[in-house]
CSV table of C-alpha atoms in Angstrom, one decimal:
chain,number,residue,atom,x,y,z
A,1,UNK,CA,48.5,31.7,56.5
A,2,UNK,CA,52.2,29.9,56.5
A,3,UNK,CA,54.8,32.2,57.2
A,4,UNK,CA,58.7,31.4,57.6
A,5,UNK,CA,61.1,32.9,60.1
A,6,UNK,CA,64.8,33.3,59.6
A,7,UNK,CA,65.8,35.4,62.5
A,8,UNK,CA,69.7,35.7,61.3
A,9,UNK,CA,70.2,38.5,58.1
A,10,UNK,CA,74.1,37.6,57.9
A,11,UNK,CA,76.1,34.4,60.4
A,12,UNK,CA,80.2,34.8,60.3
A,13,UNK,CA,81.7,31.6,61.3
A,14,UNK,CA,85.1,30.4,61.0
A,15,UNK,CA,86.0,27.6,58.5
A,16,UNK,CA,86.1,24.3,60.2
A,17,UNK,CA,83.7,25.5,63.0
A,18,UNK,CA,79.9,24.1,63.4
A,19,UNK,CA,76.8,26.0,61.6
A,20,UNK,CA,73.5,26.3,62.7
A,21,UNK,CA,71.4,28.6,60.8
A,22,UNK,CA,67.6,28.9,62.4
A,23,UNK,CA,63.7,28.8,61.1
A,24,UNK,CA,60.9,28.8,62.6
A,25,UNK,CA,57.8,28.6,60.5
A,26,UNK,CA,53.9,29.0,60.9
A,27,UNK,CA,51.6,26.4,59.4
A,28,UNK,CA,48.4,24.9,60.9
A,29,UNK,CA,48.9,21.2,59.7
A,30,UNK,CA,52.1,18.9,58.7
A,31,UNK,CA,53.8,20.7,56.7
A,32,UNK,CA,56.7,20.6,53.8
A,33,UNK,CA,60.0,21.9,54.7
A,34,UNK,CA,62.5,23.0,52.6
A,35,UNK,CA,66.3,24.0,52.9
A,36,UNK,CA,67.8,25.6,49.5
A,37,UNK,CA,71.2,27.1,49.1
A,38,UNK,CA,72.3,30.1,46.6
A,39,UNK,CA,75.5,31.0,45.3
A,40,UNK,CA,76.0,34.9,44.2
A,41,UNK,CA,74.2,35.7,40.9
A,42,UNK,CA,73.0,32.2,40.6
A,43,UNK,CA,69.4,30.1,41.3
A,44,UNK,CA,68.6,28.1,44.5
A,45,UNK,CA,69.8,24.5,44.8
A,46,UNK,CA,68.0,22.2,47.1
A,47,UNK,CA,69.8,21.3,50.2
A,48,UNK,CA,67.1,18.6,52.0
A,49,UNK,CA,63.4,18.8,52.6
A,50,UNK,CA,61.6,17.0,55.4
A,51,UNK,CA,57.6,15.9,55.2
A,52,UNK,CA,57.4,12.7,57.4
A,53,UNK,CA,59.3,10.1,59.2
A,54,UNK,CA,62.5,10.8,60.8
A,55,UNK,CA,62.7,14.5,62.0
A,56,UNK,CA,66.5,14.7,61.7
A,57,UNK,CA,67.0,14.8,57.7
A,58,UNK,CA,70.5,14.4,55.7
A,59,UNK,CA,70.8,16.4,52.7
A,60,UNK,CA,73.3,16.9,50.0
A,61,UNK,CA,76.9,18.8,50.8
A,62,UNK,CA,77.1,17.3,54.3
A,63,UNK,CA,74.0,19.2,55.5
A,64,UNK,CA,71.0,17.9,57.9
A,65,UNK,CA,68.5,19.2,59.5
A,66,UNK,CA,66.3,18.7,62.6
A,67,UNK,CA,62.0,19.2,62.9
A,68,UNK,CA,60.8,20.1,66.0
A,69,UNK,CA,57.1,20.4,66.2
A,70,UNK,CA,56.8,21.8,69.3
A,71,UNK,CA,59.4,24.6,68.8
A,72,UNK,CA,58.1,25.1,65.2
A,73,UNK,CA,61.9,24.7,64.4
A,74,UNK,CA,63.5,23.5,61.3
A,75,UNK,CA,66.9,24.3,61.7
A,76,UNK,CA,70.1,23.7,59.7
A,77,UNK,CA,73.6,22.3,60.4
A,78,UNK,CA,76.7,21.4,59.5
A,79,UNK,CA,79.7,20.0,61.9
A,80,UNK,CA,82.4,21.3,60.0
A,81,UNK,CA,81.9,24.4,58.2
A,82,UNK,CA,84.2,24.9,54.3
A,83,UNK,CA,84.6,28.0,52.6
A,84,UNK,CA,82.7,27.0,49.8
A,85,UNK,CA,79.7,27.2,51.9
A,86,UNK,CA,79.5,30.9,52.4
A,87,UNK,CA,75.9,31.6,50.1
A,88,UNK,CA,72.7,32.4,51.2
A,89,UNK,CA,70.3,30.1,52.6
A,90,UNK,CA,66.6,30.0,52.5
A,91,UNK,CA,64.2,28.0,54.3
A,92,UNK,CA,60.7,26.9,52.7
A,93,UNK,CA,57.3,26.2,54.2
A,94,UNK,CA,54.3,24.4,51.8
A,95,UNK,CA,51.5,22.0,52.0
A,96,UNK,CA,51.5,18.9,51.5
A,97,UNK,CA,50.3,17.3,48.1
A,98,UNK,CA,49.7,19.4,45.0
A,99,UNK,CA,51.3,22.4,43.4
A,100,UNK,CA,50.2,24.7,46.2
A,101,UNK,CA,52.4,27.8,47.4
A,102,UNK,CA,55.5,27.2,49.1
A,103,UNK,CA,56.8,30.1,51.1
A,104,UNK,CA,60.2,31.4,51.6
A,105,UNK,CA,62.2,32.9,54.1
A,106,UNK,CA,63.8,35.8,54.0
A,107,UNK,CA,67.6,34.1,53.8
A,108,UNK,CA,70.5,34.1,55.9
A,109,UNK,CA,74.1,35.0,54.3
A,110,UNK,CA,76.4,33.1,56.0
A,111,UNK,CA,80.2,34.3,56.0
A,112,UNK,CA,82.9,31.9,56.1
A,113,UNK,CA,86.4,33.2,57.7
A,114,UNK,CA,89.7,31.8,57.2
B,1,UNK,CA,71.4,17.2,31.7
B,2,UNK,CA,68.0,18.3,32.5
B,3,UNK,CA,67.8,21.3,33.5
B,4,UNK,CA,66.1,24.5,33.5
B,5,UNK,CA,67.6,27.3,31.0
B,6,UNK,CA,67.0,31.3,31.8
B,7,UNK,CA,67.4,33.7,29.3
B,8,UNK,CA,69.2,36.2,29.1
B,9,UNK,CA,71.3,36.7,32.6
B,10,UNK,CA,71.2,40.1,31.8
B,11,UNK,CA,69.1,42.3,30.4
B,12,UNK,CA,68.6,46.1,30.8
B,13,UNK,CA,65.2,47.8,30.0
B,14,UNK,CA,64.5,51.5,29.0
B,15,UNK,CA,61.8,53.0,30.8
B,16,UNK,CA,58.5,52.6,29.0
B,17,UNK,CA,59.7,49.1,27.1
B,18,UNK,CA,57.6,45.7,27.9
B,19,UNK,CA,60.9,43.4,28.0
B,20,UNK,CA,60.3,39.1,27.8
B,21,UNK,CA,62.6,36.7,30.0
B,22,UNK,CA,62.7,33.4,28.5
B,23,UNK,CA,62.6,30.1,30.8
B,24,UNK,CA,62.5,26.6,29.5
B,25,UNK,CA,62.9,23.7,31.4
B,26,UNK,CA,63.7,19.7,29.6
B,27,UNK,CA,62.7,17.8,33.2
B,28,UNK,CA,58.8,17.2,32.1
B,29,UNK,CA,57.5,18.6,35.0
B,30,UNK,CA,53.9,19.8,35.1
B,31,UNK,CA,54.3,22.6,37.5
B,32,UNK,CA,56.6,26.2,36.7
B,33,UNK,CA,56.9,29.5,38.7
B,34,UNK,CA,58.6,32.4,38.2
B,35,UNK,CA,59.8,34.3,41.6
B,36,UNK,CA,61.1,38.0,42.2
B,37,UNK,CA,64.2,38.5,44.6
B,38,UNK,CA,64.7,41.8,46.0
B,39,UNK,CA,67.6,41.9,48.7
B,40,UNK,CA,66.4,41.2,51.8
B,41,UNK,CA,62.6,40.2,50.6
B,42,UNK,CA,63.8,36.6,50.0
B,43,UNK,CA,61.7,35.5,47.2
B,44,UNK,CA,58.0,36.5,46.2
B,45,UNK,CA,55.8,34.2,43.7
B,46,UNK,CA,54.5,36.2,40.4
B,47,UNK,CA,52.9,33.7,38.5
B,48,UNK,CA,52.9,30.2,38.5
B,49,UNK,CA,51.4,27.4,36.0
B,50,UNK,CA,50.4,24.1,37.1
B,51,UNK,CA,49.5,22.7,33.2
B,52,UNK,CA,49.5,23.7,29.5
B,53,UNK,CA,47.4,26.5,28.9
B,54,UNK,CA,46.5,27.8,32.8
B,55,UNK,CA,48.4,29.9,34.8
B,56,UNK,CA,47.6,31.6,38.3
B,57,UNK,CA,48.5,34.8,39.7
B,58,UNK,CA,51.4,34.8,42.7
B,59,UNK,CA,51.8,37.7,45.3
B,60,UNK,CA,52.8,40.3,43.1
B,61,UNK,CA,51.2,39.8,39.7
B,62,UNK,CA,51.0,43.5,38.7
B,63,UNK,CA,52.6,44.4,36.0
B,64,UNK,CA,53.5,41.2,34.8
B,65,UNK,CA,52.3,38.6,32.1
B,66,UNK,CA,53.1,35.3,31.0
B,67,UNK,CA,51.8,32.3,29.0
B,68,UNK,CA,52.2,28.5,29.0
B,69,UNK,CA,51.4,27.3,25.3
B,70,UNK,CA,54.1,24.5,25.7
B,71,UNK,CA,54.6,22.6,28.6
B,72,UNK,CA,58.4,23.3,28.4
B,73,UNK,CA,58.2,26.7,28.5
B,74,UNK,CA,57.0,29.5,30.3
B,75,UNK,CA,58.2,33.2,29.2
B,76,UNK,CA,57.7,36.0,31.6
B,77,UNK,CA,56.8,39.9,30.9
B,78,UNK,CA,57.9,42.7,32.5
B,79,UNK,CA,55.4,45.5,31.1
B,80,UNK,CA,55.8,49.6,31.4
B,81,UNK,CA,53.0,49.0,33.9
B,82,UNK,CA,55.3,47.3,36.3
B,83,UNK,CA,57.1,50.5,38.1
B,84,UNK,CA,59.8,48.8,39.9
B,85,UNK,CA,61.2,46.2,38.3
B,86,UNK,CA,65.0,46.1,38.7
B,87,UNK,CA,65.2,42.8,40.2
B,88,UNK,CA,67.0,39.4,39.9
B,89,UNK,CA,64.0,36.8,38.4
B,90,UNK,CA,63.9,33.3,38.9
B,91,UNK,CA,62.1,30.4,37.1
B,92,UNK,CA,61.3,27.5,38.6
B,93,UNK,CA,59.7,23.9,37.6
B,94,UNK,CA,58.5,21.7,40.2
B,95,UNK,CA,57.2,17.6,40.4
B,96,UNK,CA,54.6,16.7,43.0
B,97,UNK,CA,53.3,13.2,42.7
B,98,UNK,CA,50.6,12.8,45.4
B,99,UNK,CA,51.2,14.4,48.4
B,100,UNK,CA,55.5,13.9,47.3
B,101,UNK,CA,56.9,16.9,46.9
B,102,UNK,CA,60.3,16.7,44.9
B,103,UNK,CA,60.6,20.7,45.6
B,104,UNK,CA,61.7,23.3,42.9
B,105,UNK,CA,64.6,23.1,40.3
B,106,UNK,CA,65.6,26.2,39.6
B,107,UNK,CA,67.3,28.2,36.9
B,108,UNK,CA,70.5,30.3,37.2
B,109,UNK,CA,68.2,33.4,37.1
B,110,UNK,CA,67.7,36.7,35.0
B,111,UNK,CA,69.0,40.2,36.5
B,112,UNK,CA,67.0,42.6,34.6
B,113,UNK,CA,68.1,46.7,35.1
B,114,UNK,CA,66.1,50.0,34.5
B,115,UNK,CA,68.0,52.3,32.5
């Protein structure tokens, strides 16, 4: 069965700091991987997903993210952290092709301080 | 814009009341989902509906009902059965072609209250 990881609950960082918000995910063959973003009160919005190719993705809002097979790793960054980006964050694991499941994380909420 | 529209944002039920949460979506994908979000749970699948006419049970299917007699829309109910239901509900659409996934659009979600 996939599972996702997201060992953080809550991250504080300071605005204009670097972000890197961890997941570690169980699947048995190549899998989908998904970054999403949510504001308070409002749906997910997705940040970057990652299948093939290149293992370090660009997403939107100046996010990217790196696979690591062999840490089971898909974590997600930012250089330079704005205060808009304090949400909650939420890695996805699925299969690829089809409508199958997709799996999420628990979230992390990440704070952003002045 | 296409888009997927949740309605209402809020909505309060009275104990013993079977209460509908509407969800249409203009993107023509084939695929829609409704999720539960509990703080701290992340999110946790219900149903989901690949085509017109078929749906599937998700993880947590009890006490819930939906249908999918227009490929636009997929309305979700929250019966007396369903013990717990105080939760922020989320629809989703999604487009696969072949093994592409485009991943989920979401809506702006419906927080629905016991009272």
């Amino acid at each position: 069965a996939q599972s996702v990881t997201q060992p953080d609950i809550h991250i504080t960082v300071s605005e204009g700091a670097s972000l890197e918000l961890r997941c570690n995910y169980s699947y048995g063959a190549t899998p989908y991987l998904f970054w999403y973003v949510q504001s308070p009160g409002q749906g997910l919005q997705l940040l970057l997903k990652y299948f093939s190719g290149d293992t370090l993705v660009q997403g939107i809002k100046g996010f990217e993210a790196e696979f690591k097979r062999s840490q089971s790793s898909f974590n997600l960054r930012k250089p330079s952290v704005h205060w808009s980006d304090a949400a909650e964050y939420f890695c996805a694991v699925g299969p690829s092709g089809g409508y199958q499941k997709v799996t999420f994380g628990t979230g992390t909420k990440l704070q952003v301080i002045p | 814009d296409g888009g997927i529209t949740q309605s209402p944002k809020y909505l309060f039920r009275k104990e013993g009341q079977n209460v509908t949460l509407s969800c249409e979506q203009n993107l023509n994908h084939d695929a829609m989902y409704w999720y539960r979000q509990d703080p701290g749970q992340g999110l946790r699948l219900i149903y989901y509906s690949q085509i017109v006419n078929d749906f599937q049970k998700g993880d947590i299917a009890e006490g819930y009902s939906v249908s999918r007699e227009k490929k636009e829309s997929f309305p979700l109910t929250v019966t007396s059965a369903q013990k717990n239901p105080t939760a922020f509900y989320l629809c989703a659409s999604r487009k696969v072609q072949g093994t592409y996934d485009y991943g989920y659009t979401f809506g702006s979600g419906t927080r629905l209250t016991v009272v």
